[in-house]
mmCIF file of C-alpha atoms in Angstrom:
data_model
loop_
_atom_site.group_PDB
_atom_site.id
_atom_site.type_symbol
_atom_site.label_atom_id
_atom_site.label_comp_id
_atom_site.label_asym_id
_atom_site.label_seq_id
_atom_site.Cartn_x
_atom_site.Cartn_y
_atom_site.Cartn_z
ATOM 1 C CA UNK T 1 -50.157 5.263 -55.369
ATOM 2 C CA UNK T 2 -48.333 4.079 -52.107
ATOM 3 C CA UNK T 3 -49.126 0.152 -51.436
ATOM 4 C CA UNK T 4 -48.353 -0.949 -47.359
ATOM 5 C CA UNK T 5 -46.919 -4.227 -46.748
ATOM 6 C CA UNK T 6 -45.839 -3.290 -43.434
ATOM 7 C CA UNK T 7 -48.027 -1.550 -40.098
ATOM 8 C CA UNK T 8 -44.640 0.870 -39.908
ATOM 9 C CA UNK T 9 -45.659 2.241 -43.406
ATOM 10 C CA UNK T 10 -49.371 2.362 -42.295
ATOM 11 C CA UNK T 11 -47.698 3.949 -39.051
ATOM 12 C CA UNK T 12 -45.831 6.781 -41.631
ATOM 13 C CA UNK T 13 -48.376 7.395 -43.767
ATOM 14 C CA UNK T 14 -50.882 8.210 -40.626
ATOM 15 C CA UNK T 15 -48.434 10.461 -39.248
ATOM 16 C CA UNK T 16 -48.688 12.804 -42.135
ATOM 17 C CA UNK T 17 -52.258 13.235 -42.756
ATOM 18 C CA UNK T 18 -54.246 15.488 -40.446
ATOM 19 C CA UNK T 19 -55.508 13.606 -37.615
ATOM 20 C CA UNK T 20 -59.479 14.971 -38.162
ATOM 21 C CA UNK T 21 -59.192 13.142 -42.024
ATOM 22 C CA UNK T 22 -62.001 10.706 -42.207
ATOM 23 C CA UNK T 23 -61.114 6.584 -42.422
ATOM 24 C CA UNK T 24 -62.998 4.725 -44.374
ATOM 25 C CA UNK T 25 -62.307 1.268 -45.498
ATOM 26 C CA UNK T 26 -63.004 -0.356 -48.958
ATOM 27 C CA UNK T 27 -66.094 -2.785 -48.512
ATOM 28 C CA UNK T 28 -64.679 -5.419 -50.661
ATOM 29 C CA UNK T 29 -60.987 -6.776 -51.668
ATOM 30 C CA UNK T 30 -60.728 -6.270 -55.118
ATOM 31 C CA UNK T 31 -59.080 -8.381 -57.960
ATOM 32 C CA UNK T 32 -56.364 -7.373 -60.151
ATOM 33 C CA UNK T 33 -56.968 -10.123 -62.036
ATOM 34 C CA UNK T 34 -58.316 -13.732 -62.595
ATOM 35 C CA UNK T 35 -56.050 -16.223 -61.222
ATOM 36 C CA UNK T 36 -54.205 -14.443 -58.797
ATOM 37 C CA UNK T 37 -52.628 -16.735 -56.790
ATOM 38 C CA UNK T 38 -52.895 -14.515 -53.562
ATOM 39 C CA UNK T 39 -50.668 -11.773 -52.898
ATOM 40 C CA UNK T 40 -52.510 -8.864 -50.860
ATOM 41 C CA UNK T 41 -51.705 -5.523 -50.848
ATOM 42 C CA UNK T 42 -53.525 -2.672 -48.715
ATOM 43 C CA UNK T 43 -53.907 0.176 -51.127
ATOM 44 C CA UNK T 44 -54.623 3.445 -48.931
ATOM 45 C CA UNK T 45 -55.826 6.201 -51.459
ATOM 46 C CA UNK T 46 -57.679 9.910 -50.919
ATOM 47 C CA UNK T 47 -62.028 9.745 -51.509
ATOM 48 C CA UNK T 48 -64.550 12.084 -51.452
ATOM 49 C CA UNK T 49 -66.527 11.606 -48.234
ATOM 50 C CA UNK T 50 -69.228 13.742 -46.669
ATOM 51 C CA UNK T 51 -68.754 15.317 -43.298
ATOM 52 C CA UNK T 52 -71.414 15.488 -40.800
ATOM 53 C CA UNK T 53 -73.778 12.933 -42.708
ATOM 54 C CA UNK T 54 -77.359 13.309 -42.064
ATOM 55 C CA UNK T 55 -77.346 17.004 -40.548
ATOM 56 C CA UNK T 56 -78.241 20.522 -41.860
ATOM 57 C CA UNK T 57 -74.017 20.621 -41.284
ATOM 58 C CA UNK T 58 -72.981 17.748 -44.153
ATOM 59 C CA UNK T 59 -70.589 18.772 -46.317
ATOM 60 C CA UNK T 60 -68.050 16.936 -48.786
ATOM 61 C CA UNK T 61 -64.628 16.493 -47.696
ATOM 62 C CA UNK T 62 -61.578 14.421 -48.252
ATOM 63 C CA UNK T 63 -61.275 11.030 -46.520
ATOM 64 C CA UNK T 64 -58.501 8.179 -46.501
ATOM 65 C CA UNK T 65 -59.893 4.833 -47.971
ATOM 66 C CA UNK T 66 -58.319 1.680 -47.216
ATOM 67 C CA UNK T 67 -58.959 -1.152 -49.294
ATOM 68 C CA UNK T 68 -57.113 -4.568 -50.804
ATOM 69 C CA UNK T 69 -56.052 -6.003 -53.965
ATOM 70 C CA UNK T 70 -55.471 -9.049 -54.684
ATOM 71 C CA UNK T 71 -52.817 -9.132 -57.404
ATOM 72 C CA UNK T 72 -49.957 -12.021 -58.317
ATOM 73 C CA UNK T 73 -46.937 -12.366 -56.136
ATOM 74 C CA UNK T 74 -43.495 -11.497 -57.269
ATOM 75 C CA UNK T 75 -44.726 -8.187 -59.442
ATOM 76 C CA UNK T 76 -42.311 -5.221 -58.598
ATOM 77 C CA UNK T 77 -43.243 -2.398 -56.576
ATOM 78 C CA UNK T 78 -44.096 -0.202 -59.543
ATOM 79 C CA UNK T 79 -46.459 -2.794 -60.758
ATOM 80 C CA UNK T 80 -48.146 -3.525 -57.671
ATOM 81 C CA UNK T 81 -48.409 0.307 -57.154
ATOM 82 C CA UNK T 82 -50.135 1.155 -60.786
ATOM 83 C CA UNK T 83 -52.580 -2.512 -60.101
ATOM 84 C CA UNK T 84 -53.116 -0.488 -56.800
ATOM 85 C CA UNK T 85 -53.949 2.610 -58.079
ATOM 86 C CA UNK T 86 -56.487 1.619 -60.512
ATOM 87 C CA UNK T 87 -60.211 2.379 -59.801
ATOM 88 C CA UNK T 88 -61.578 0.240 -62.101
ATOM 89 C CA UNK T 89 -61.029 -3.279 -60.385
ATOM 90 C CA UNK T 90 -63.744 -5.083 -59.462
ATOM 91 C CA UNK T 91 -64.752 -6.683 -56.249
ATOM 92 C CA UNK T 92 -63.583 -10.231 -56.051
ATOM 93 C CA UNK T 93 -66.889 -11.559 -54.478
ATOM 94 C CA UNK T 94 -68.380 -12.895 -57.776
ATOM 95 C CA UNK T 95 -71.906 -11.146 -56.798
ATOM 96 C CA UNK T 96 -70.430 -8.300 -56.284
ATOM 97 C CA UNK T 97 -68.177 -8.371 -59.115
ATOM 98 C CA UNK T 98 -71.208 -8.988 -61.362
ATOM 99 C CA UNK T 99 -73.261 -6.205 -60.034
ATOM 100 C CA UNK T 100 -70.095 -3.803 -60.410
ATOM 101 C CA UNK T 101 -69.218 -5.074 -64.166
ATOM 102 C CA UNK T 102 -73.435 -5.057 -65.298
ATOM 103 C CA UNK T 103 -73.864 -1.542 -63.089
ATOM 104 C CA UNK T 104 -70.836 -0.688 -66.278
ATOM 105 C CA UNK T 105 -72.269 -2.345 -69.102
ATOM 106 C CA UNK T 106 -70.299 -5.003 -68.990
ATOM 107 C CA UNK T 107 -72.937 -7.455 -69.923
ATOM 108 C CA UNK T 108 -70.128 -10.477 -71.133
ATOM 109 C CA UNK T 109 -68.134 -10.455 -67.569
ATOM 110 C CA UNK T 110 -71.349 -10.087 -65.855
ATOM 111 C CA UNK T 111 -73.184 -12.517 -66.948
ATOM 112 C CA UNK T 112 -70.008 -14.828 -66.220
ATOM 113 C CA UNK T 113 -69.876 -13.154 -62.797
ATOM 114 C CA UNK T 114 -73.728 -14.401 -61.953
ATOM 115 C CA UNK T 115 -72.923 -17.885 -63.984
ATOM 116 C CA UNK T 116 -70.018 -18.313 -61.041
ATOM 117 C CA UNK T 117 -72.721 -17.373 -58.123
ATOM 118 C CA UNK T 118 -75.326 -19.748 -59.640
ATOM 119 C CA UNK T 119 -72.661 -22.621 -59.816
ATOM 120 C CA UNK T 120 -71.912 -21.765 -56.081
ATOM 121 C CA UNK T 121 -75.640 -21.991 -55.203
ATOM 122 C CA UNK T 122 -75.773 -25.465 -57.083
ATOM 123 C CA UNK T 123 -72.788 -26.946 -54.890
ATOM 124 C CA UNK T 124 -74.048 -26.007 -51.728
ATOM 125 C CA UNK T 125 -77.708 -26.817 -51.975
ATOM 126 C CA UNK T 126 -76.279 -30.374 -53.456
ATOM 127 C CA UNK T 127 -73.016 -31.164 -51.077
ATOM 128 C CA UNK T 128 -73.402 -28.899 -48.719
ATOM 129 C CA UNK T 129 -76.656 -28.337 -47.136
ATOM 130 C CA UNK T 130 -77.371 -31.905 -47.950
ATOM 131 C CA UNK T 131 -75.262 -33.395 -45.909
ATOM 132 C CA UNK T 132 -76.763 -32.402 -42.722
ATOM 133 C CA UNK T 133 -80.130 -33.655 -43.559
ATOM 134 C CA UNK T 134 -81.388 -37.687 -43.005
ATOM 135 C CA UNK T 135 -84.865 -36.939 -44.942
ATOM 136 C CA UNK T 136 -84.508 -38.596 -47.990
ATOM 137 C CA UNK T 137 -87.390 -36.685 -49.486
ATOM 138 C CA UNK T 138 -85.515 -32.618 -48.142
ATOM 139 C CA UNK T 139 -82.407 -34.208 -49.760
ATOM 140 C CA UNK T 140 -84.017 -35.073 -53.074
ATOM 141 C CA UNK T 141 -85.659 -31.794 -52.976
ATOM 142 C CA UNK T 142 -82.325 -29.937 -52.499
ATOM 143 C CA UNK T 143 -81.155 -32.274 -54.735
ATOM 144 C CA UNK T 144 -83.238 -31.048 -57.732
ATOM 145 C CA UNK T 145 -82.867 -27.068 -56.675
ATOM 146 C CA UNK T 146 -78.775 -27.694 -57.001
ATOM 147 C CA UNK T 147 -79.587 -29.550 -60.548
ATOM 148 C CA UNK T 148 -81.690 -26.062 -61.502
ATOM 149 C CA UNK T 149 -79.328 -23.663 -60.406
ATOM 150 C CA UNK T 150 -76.455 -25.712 -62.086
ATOM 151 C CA UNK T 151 -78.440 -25.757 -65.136
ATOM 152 C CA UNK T 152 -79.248 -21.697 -64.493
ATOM 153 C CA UNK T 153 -75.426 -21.301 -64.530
ATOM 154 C CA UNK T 154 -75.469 -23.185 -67.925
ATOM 155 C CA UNK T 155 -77.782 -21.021 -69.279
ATOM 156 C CA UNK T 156 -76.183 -17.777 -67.708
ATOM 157 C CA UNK T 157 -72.344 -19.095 -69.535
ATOM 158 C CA UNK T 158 -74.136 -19.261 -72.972
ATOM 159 C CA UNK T 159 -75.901 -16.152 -73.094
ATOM 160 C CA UNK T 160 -72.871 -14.191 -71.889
ATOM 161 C CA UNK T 161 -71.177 -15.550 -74.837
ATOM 162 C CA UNK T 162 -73.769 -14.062 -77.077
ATOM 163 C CA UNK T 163 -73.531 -10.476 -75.717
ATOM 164 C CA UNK T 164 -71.779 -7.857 -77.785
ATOM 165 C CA UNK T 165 -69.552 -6.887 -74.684
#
């Protein structure tokens, strides 16, 4: 699996595909990993597609997919290649990661997944939206949502840690 780090090898790799070949591009960057500390790579790789969506023409077809992965920096090109490759990453969007890893069974990193999204919704209903409001009564409001989702997220953490996988 080629990886692009460059428009000239974008550029190359164009020039040898047929120039009707669907484009497509991934709708999320995916993650190679947790912690990646943020080295991109554009990962172009062959999909099925249909042709001539929504008429008594569609058919499948091949199409060139675009998409990003998010991997550590310094790996070699073979590593970054075989990370690129792989169609099992999920998105790094913790909603969407969640709804990939539970749409798989993977009840554990799910769960984990929403615990992260619920901790998000806690900081900005407390911090965040907050701080543009002068009612003390919308603040305390907010104020208690953020302490609910926080304590949602709690809940989430523990019962991922009680699912078989």
């Amino acid at each position: 699996m080629p990886t692009l780090g460059r428009v000239g090898d974008l550029a190359l790799l164009l020039s040898r595909l047929p120039q009707h070949m669907p484009l497509v591009l991934d709708a999320h960057v995916r993650a190679a990993e947790d912690g990646a500390d943020g080295a991109y790579t554009v990962t172009p790789r062959l999909v099925d597609v249909v042709l001539d969506g929504g008429t008594d023409s569609a058919r499948a077809g091949v199409g060139l997919q675009l998409g990003m992965v998010l991997m550590r920096a310094g790996l070699d090109e073979g590593a970054q290649a075989d990370l690129a490759g792989r169609r099992d990453l999920p998105p790094r969007n913790a909603f969407e990661r969640a709804r990939h890893l539970i749409d798989r069974g993977h009840l554990r990193q799910g769960l984990t997944a929403l615990a992260e999204v619920q901790e998000y919704i806690s900081v900005l209903l407390d911090w965040e939206t907050a701080r543009w409001l002068e009612n003390g009564d919308l603040t305390d409001s907010l104020g208690i949502e953020a302490l609910r989702a926080g304590h949602t997220a709690d809940r989430l953490h523990a019962l991922a840690g009680q699912m078989p996988r």
